[in-house]
Amino acid sequence: MNSTRRTFLETSIAAGMAAGIAAPLAFAVEPKAKLPVAGITTTYGPNNHADVIFTKIVSGYEHDGGPGPDLKLTSLFVEQEHPRDLSRGLSEKHGFRLARSIDEALTLGSDDLAVSGVLIVGEHGNYPNDPVTGQKMYPRRRLFDEVVKTFKRVGKVVPVFNDKHLSYNWPDAEHMAKTAREMKFPFMAGSSLPVAWRLPPLVLERECQIEEALAIGYSSLESYGFHAVEVLQCMVERRRGGETGVRRIEVVKRDAIWAAQKAGRWSRELFDAALATTPEEKKGEPEKLLDSRAAFYLIEYRDGLRATVAMANGVTRNSSFAAKLKGQPKPVATWFAVQNEAPFGHFGYLLKAIEQMVRTGRPAYPVERTLLTTGIINAAMKSYATSQPIETPYLDIAYQPADWPSAPGKPS
């Protein structure tokens, strides 16, 4: 990114924050030629991830025909037809091709790539659950491998984005990251939460000294738990030395949550600080409000950092973060705010990150973040299922953070 564009981004974001408004186009300098992309998805229905990503490409950030990303959805492969399918109507209206295979989506039936990027959205649909962890077995690796098969057939590659975590299991996730590295194509993945609004605005300085950290999440322990893990990781990766990987994960539930707190294994001070940033929480003591779905993920990093993901069901329906920084008497904390109804504007900021990669060939942030968070959530689900800690020597993943901005202002 050149210095002029970087200055514009920083100025736009600062202005948006000062004004306290959401600015869907704050990242755009000027309209550019739209780059063609192929969409690969499991199913496409109202308000699912295909809708909040692909509909923004064809119908604008607000889904109303207004401005959108400088991308053009050339083709779309849909594996399962949703009962309220949107793909057919949008194809007829906007002229993108409904492909019968992933190869066709990438090549439009030719022997060459017809797109500048590929977006894989393997979320939602009728798929079985893993018998051990209970995780939905979305076929993200299979979809990815079909994309790679086409790359090899035509002898070309383009950037690839994978929505949410890489897979429901570690070997598949490792395979995907390794394949992208070996074939030298840009690869990015992850949650929309790291680019969502932060209230109050909080960006930890690079090389900060974090003594302990905690992220709060809610709802289902795996699919929403992954968002909470990404909230944690996008913050703690900025600590001194950068990311080093994770050594051990243990999930505690019910009375063990409070026993762990009394034993000093997670910080009530950080929990209270994170919770205080979020609005409209239930009144009362968390000890009495946490319900049977609550679980806390106790994470030990390889460099000694201790962190917690508190899935605080019964207490909150918000995501937030807090950390104790060396030399500061009080925790720093922020709420990761999202737009909880259509058009789910935080996904617009995810699309800006995707567009950056498609246009420049440089991921907005490293895929190693999501490789690590994929491994964390998989180990957490194993620990939850077995009530045993999980040693994770394979999560020896080191990387440095990127400085991609989160959404300015606040959600409308």
Coordinates of C-alpha atoms in Angstrom, one line a residue:
M1 CA 0.0 0.0 0.0
N2 CA 1.6 3.3 -1.0
S3 CA 2.0 6.2 1.5
T4 CA -0.8 8.3 -0.1
R5 CA -3.4 5.6 0.2
R6 CA -2.2 4.7 3.7
T7 CA -2.6 8.4 4.7
F8 CA -6.1 8.5 3.3
L9 CA -7.1 5.3 5.1
E10 CA -5.9 6.7 8.4
T11 CA -7.5 10.1 7.9
S12 CA -10.8 8.6 6.9
I13 CA -10.9 6.2 9.8
A14 CA -10.0 9.0 12.3
A15 CA -12.7 11.3 10.8
G16 CA -15.3 8.5 11.1
M17 CA -14.4 7.8 14.7
A18 CA -14.5 11.5 15.6
A19 CA -17.9 11.9 14.0
G20 CA -19.2 8.8 15.6
I21 CA -20.7 7.5 12.4
A22 CA -20.5 4.4 10.3
A23 CA -18.8 5.0 7.0
P24 CA -19.2 2.1 4.6
L25 CA -17.0 3.7 2.0
A26 CA -14.4 5.1 4.3
F27 CA -11.7 2.9 2.9
A28 CA -12.3 3.8 -0.8
V29 CA -10.2 6.4 -2.5
E30 CA -12.0 6.3 -5.9
P31 CA -14.0 3.8 -7.9
K32 CA -11.8 1.3 -9.7
A33 CA -12.4 -1.2 -12.5
K34 CA -14.3 -4.1 -10.9
L35 CA -12.3 -7.3 -10.6
P36 CA -14.1 -10.5 -11.5
V37 CA -14.4 -13.1 -8.7
A38 CA -15.9 -16.6 -8.4
G39 CA -18.1 -17.5 -5.4
I40 CA -18.2 -21.0 -4.0
T41 CA -20.7 -21.7 -1.3
T42 CA -22.6 -24.5 0.5
T43 CA -26.0 -22.8 0.3
Y44 CA -27.4 -19.3 -0.3
G45 CA -30.4 -18.1 1.7
P46 CA -31.6 -14.9 3.4
N47 CA -29.1 -13.5 6.0
N48 CA -26.7 -16.5 5.8
H49 CA -23.0 -15.9 5.1
A50 CA -23.4 -16.2 1.3
D51 CA -26.0 -13.5 1.5
V52 CA -24.1 -11.1 3.6
I53 CA -21.0 -11.5 1.4
F54 CA -22.0 -12.2 -2.2
T55 CA -25.2 -10.0 -2.1
K56 CA -23.0 -7.0 -1.2
I57 CA -20.9 -7.6 -4.3
V58 CA -23.9 -7.6 -6.6
S59 CA -26.3 -5.3 -4.8
G60 CA -24.1 -3.0 -2.8
Y61 CA -23.1 -2.7 0.9
E62 CA -26.7 -2.0 1.9
H63 CA -28.2 -4.6 -0.5
D64 CA -30.2 -1.7 -2.1
G65 CA -28.4 -1.2 -5.4
G66 CA -26.0 1.4 -4.0
P67 CA -22.2 1.5 -3.8
G68 CA -20.4 -1.7 -3.1
P69 CA -16.9 -3.2 -3.3
D70 CA -15.0 -2.9 -6.6
L71 CA -15.5 -6.6 -7.3
K72 CA -17.8 -8.3 -9.8
L73 CA -19.3 -11.7 -9.1
T74 CA -18.8 -13.4 -12.4
S75 CA -19.9 -16.9 -11.4
L76 CA -21.3 -18.8 -8.4
F77 CA -21.3 -22.5 -7.5
V78 CA -23.9 -23.4 -4.9
E79 CA -23.7 -27.0 -3.5
Q80 CA -27.0 -27.3 -1.7
E81 CA -30.2 -25.4 -2.7
H82 CA -31.6 -23.4 0.2
P83 CA -35.4 -23.6 0.8
R84 CA -35.5 -19.9 0.3
D85 CA -32.7 -19.8 -2.3
L86 CA -31.5 -16.4 -3.4
S87 CA -28.9 -17.4 -6.0
R88 CA -31.3 -18.0 -8.9
G89 CA -33.1 -14.7 -8.6
L90 CA -29.9 -12.7 -8.2
S91 CA -28.3 -14.5 -11.1
E92 CA -31.2 -13.5 -13.4
K93 CA -31.1 -9.9 -12.2
H94 CA -27.3 -9.4 -12.2
G95 CA -26.2 -11.8 -14.9
F96 CA -23.6 -13.9 -13.0
R97 CA -23.3 -17.5 -14.1
L98 CA -24.6 -20.3 -11.9
A99 CA -21.9 -22.9 -12.4
R100 CA -22.5 -26.6 -12.2
S101 CA -19.0 -27.3 -10.8
I102 CA -16.2 -25.4 -9.1
D103 CA -14.0 -25.8 -12.2
E104 CA -16.7 -24.1 -14.3
A105 CA -17.1 -21.3 -11.8
L106 CA -13.4 -20.5 -12.1
T107 CA -13.0 -21.0 -15.8
L108 CA -16.5 -20.4 -17.3
G109 CA -15.9 -23.7 -19.1
S110 CA -12.6 -22.8 -20.7
D111 CA -9.0 -23.9 -20.1
D112 CA -8.0 -20.6 -18.4
L113 CA -9.0 -18.8 -15.3
A114 CA -11.8 -16.3 -15.9
V115 CA -11.5 -14.6 -12.4
S116 CA -9.1 -12.6 -10.4
G117 CA -10.0 -14.2 -7.1
V118 CA -12.1 -16.9 -5.4
L119 CA -14.3 -16.6 -2.3
I120 CA -15.2 -19.8 -0.5
V121 CA -18.2 -19.5 1.9
G122 CA -18.6 -23.0 3.5
E123 CA -21.1 -22.0 6.2
H124 CA -24.7 -23.1 6.6
G125 CA -26.3 -26.1 4.9
N126 CA -27.2 -29.7 5.7
Y127 CA -24.0 -31.4 6.8
P128 CA -23.2 -34.0 9.6
N129 CA -21.6 -33.3 12.9
D130 CA -18.2 -34.6 14.0
P131 CA -18.9 -37.5 16.3
V132 CA -16.3 -36.4 18.9
T133 CA -16.4 -32.6 18.9
G134 CA -19.9 -32.0 17.6
Q135 CA -18.5 -29.5 15.1
K136 CA -20.5 -29.1 11.9
M137 CA -18.5 -30.9 9.2
Y138 CA -18.6 -28.1 6.6
P139 CA -16.7 -29.3 3.5
R140 CA -14.3 -26.3 3.4
R141 CA -11.2 -28.4 2.6
R142 CA -13.1 -30.3 -0.2
L143 CA -14.2 -27.0 -1.8
F144 CA -10.7 -25.6 -1.4
D145 CA -9.2 -28.7 -3.0
E146 CA -11.5 -28.4 -6.0
V147 CA -10.3 -24.8 -6.4
V148 CA -6.7 -26.1 -6.2
K149 CA -7.4 -28.8 -8.7
T150 CA -8.5 -26.2 -11.2
F151 CA -5.4 -24.1 -10.5
K152 CA -3.3 -27.1 -11.3
R153 CA -5.2 -27.9 -14.5
V154 CA -4.9 -24.5 -16.0
G155 CA -1.4 -23.8 -14.6
K156 CA -2.4 -20.5 -12.9
V157 CA -3.4 -19.3 -9.4
V158 CA -5.3 -16.3 -8.0
P159 CA -6.0 -15.1 -4.4
V160 CA -8.4 -17.2 -2.3
F161 CA -10.5 -16.2 0.7
N162 CA -12.1 -18.8 3.0
D163 CA -14.9 -17.6 5.3
K164 CA -14.5 -18.3 9.0
H165 CA -12.2 -21.1 10.2
L166 CA -10.4 -23.3 7.8
S167 CA -11.9 -26.6 8.8
Y168 CA -13.6 -28.5 11.6
N169 CA -10.4 -30.5 12.1
W170 CA -6.7 -29.7 12.4
P171 CA -5.3 -31.9 9.6
D172 CA -7.5 -30.3 7.0
A173 CA -6.7 -26.8 8.2
E174 CA -3.0 -27.5 8.1
H175 CA -3.3 -29.0 4.6
M176 CA -5.0 -25.9 3.3
A177 CA -2.5 -23.5 4.7
K178 CA 0.4 -25.7 3.5
T179 CA -1.0 -26.0 0.0
A180 CA -1.4 -22.3 -0.4
R181 CA 2.1 -21.7 0.8
E182 CA 3.6 -24.4 -1.5
M183 CA 1.6 -23.2 -4.6
K184 CA 2.4 -19.5 -3.7
F185 CA -1.1 -18.1 -4.0
P186 CA -2.4 -15.5 -1.6
F187 CA -4.7 -17.0 1.0
M188 CA -6.8 -15.3 3.7
A189 CA -9.5 -16.5 6.0
G190 CA -11.4 -15.7 9.2
S191 CA -14.2 -14.1 11.0
S192 CA -15.8 -10.7 10.4
L193 CA -15.3 -9.7 14.0
P194 CA -11.7 -8.5 13.8
V195 CA -12.9 -5.8 11.3
A196 CA -16.1 -4.9 13.1
W197 CA -16.6 -1.7 15.1
R198 CA -14.6 -1.4 18.4
L199 CA -16.3 0.8 21.1
P200 CA -14.4 2.5 22.5
P201 CA -11.8 2.4 19.7
L202 CA -8.8 0.2 20.8
V203 CA -5.8 -0.8 18.8
L204 CA -3.0 -2.3 20.9
E205 CA 0.4 -1.0 20.1
R206 CA 2.8 -3.4 18.5
E207 CA 5.2 -5.0 21.0
C208 CA 2.9 -4.1 23.9
Q209 CA 3.4 -6.2 27.0
I210 CA 0.2 -8.1 27.8
E211 CA 0.1 -9.8 31.2
E212 CA -3.2 -11.5 30.7
A213 CA -6.1 -11.2 28.2
L214 CA -9.8 -12.2 28.0
A215 CA -12.4 -12.2 25.3
I216 CA -16.1 -12.6 25.9
G217 CA -18.4 -14.5 23.5
Y218 CA -21.9 -16.0 23.5
S219 CA -24.2 -18.5 21.8
S220 CA -23.0 -21.8 20.3
L221 CA -19.6 -22.9 21.6
E222 CA -18.1 -23.7 18.2
S223 CA -19.6 -21.5 15.5
Y224 CA -19.8 -18.4 17.7
G225 CA -17.0 -19.5 19.9
F226 CA -14.7 -19.2 16.8
H227 CA -15.7 -15.5 16.5
A228 CA -14.7 -15.0 20.2
V229 CA -11.4 -16.8 19.6
E230 CA -10.7 -14.5 16.6
V231 CA -11.5 -11.4 18.8
L232 CA -8.9 -12.6 21.3
Q233 CA -6.3 -13.5 18.7
C234 CA -6.5 -10.3 16.6
M235 CA -5.6 -8.4 19.8
V236 CA -3.0 -10.6 21.6
E237 CA -1.0 -11.2 18.4
R238 CA 0.3 -7.7 18.8
R239 CA 2.2 -8.5 22.0
R240 CA 5.9 -8.3 22.3
G241 CA 7.6 -10.7 20.0
G242 CA 4.4 -11.3 17.9
E243 CA 2.6 -14.6 17.9
T244 CA 4.3 -17.8 19.2
G245 CA 1.6 -20.4 19.2
V246 CA -0.5 -22.2 21.8
R247 CA 0.7 -24.9 24.2
R248 CA -2.4 -26.1 26.0
I249 CA -6.2 -25.6 26.1
E250 CA -8.7 -26.5 28.8
V251 CA -12.4 -25.9 28.8
V252 CA -14.2 -25.5 32.1
K253 CA -17.9 -25.4 32.6
R254 CA -20.6 -25.1 35.3
D255 CA -19.0 -25.0 38.9
A256 CA -15.5 -25.5 37.5
I257 CA -15.7 -22.0 35.9
W258 CA -15.8 -20.4 39.3
A259 CA -13.4 -22.8 40.9
A260 CA -10.9 -21.9 38.1
Q261 CA -11.5 -18.2 38.9
K262 CA -10.8 -18.7 42.6
A263 CA -7.6 -20.6 41.7
G264 CA -6.4 -17.6 39.7
R265 CA -6.7 -19.3 36.3
W266 CA -8.8 -16.5 34.8
S267 CA -9.3 -12.9 35.7
R268 CA -12.6 -11.6 37.1
E269 CA -11.2 -8.1 36.8
L270 CA -10.8 -8.6 33.0
F271 CA -14.2 -10.2 32.7
D272 CA -15.8 -7.3 34.4
A273 CA -13.9 -4.8 32.4
A274 CA -14.8 -6.4 29.1
L275 CA -18.5 -6.7 30.1
A276 CA -18.6 -3.1 31.2
T277 CA -18.0 -2.0 27.6
T278 CA -21.1 -3.6 26.3
P279 CA -24.7 -2.2 26.5
E280 CA -27.9 -3.7 27.8
E281 CA -26.5 -6.5 29.8
K282 CA -28.6 -8.4 32.3
K283 CA -28.4 -7.1 35.8
G284 CA -27.1 -9.3 38.6
E285 CA -24.2 -11.4 39.5
P286 CA -22.6 -13.5 36.7
E287 CA -22.3 -16.4 39.1
K288 CA -26.1 -16.6 39.1
L289 CA -26.7 -15.6 35.5
L290 CA -24.4 -18.0 33.6
D291 CA -26.5 -20.8 32.3
S292 CA -25.7 -24.4 31.4
R293 CA -24.4 -23.5 28.0
A294 CA -21.6 -21.4 29.4
A295 CA -18.0 -22.5 29.1
F296 CA -14.6 -20.8 29.5
Y297 CA -11.7 -21.7 27.3
L298 CA -8.4 -21.4 29.2
I299 CA -5.5 -20.9 26.8
E300 CA -1.8 -21.2 27.5
Y301 CA 0.4 -19.7 24.9
R302 CA 3.9 -20.9 24.2
D303 CA 5.5 -17.7 25.4
G304 CA 3.7 -17.9 28.8
L305 CA 0.7 -15.6 28.1
R306 CA -2.5 -16.8 29.7
A307 CA -5.8 -15.9 28.0
T308 CA -9.4 -16.8 28.4
V309 CA -12.4 -17.0 26.0
A310 CA -15.5 -16.7 28.2
M311 CA -18.6 -18.0 26.4
A312 CA -20.8 -16.2 28.9
N313 CA -24.2 -17.5 27.9
G314 CA -26.9 -16.2 30.2
V315 CA -24.9 -13.0 30.9
T316 CA -24.4 -11.4 27.5
R317 CA -25.1 -11.5 23.7
N318 CA -22.1 -9.3 22.8
S319 CA -18.4 -9.9 22.1
S320 CA -15.8 -7.9 24.0
F321 CA -12.1 -7.9 25.0
A322 CA -10.0 -6.8 27.9
A323 CA -6.3 -7.0 28.7
K324 CA -3.9 -6.2 31.5
L325 CA -1.0 -4.3 30.1
K326 CA 2.3 -4.1 32.0
G327 CA 2.6 -0.8 33.8
Q328 CA -1.0 0.2 33.5
P329 CA -3.1 0.1 36.7
K330 CA -6.4 -0.6 34.9
P331 CA -7.3 -3.0 32.1
V332 CA -7.9 -1.8 28.6
A333 CA -11.2 -3.0 27.1
T334 CA -13.4 -2.7 24.1
W335 CA -16.7 -4.0 22.7
F336 CA -16.6 -5.6 19.2
A337 CA -19.9 -4.3 18.0
V338 CA -21.8 -5.7 15.0
Q339 CA -24.9 -4.8 13.1
N340 CA -27.4 -7.5 14.3
E341 CA -29.8 -7.2 11.4
A342 CA -29.7 -6.9 7.6
P343 CA -27.6 -5.8 5.8
F344 CA -25.0 -6.8 8.6
G345 CA -22.7 -4.0 7.7
H346 CA -19.6 -5.4 9.4
F347 CA -19.3 -7.9 6.5
G348 CA -18.8 -4.9 4.2
Y349 CA -15.5 -4.3 6.0
L350 CA -14.6 -7.9 5.6
L351 CA -15.2 -7.4 1.9
K352 CA -12.8 -4.4 1.8
A353 CA -10.1 -6.7 3.3
I354 CA -10.9 -9.3 0.6
E355 CA -10.8 -6.8 -2.1
Q356 CA -7.4 -5.6 -0.9
M357 CA -6.0 -9.1 -1.4
V358 CA -7.6 -9.7 -4.8
R359 CA -6.4 -6.3 -6.1
T360 CA -2.8 -6.4 -4.7
G361 CA -2.1 -10.1 -4.1
R362 CA -1.3 -9.3 -0.5
P363 CA -3.6 -10.6 2.3
A364 CA -4.9 -7.8 4.5
Y365 CA -3.8 -10.0 7.5
P366 CA -2.0 -13.3 7.8
V367 CA -3.8 -16.6 7.3
E368 CA -1.7 -17.9 10.2
R369 CA -4.0 -16.1 12.5
T370 CA -6.9 -18.2 11.3
L371 CA -4.9 -21.4 11.1
L372 CA -4.1 -20.9 14.8
T373 CA -7.7 -20.0 15.8
T374 CA -8.9 -23.0 13.8
G375 CA -6.7 -25.2 15.9
I376 CA -7.7 -23.5 19.1
I377 CA -11.5 -24.0 18.6
N378 CA -11.0 -27.6 17.5
A379 CA -8.9 -28.3 20.7
A380 CA -11.5 -26.5 22.8
M381 CA -14.3 -28.6 21.4
K382 CA -12.2 -31.7 22.2
S383 CA -11.6 -30.5 25.7
Y384 CA -15.3 -29.7 26.2
A385 CA -16.3 -33.2 24.9
T386 CA -13.8 -35.1 27.1
S387 CA -13.6 -32.8 30.1
Q388 CA -9.8 -33.1 29.8
P389 CA -7.1 -30.5 28.9
I390 CA -5.7 -30.8 25.4
E391 CA -2.0 -30.4 24.8
T392 CA -1.3 -28.7 21.5
P393 CA 2.3 -29.1 20.4
Y394 CA 1.1 -28.8 16.8
L395 CA 0.0 -25.3 17.3
D396 CA 3.6 -24.1 17.1
I397 CA 2.5 -21.2 14.8
A398 CA 4.6 -18.0 14.9
Y399 CA 3.7 -14.9 12.9
Q400 CA 3.7 -11.1 13.0
P401 CA 0.5 -9.1 13.0
A402 CA -0.7 -6.8 10.2
D403 CA -2.1 -3.3 10.6
W404 CA -5.4 -3.6 8.8
P405 CA -8.0 -1.2 10.3
S406 CA -11.3 -2.1 11.9
A407 CA -14.6 -0.4 11.0
P408 CA -14.7 3.4 11.9
G409 CA -17.4 5.0 14.0
K410 CA -20.2 2.8 15.2
P411 CA -22.9 0.6 13.6
S412 CA -26.1 2.3 12.5

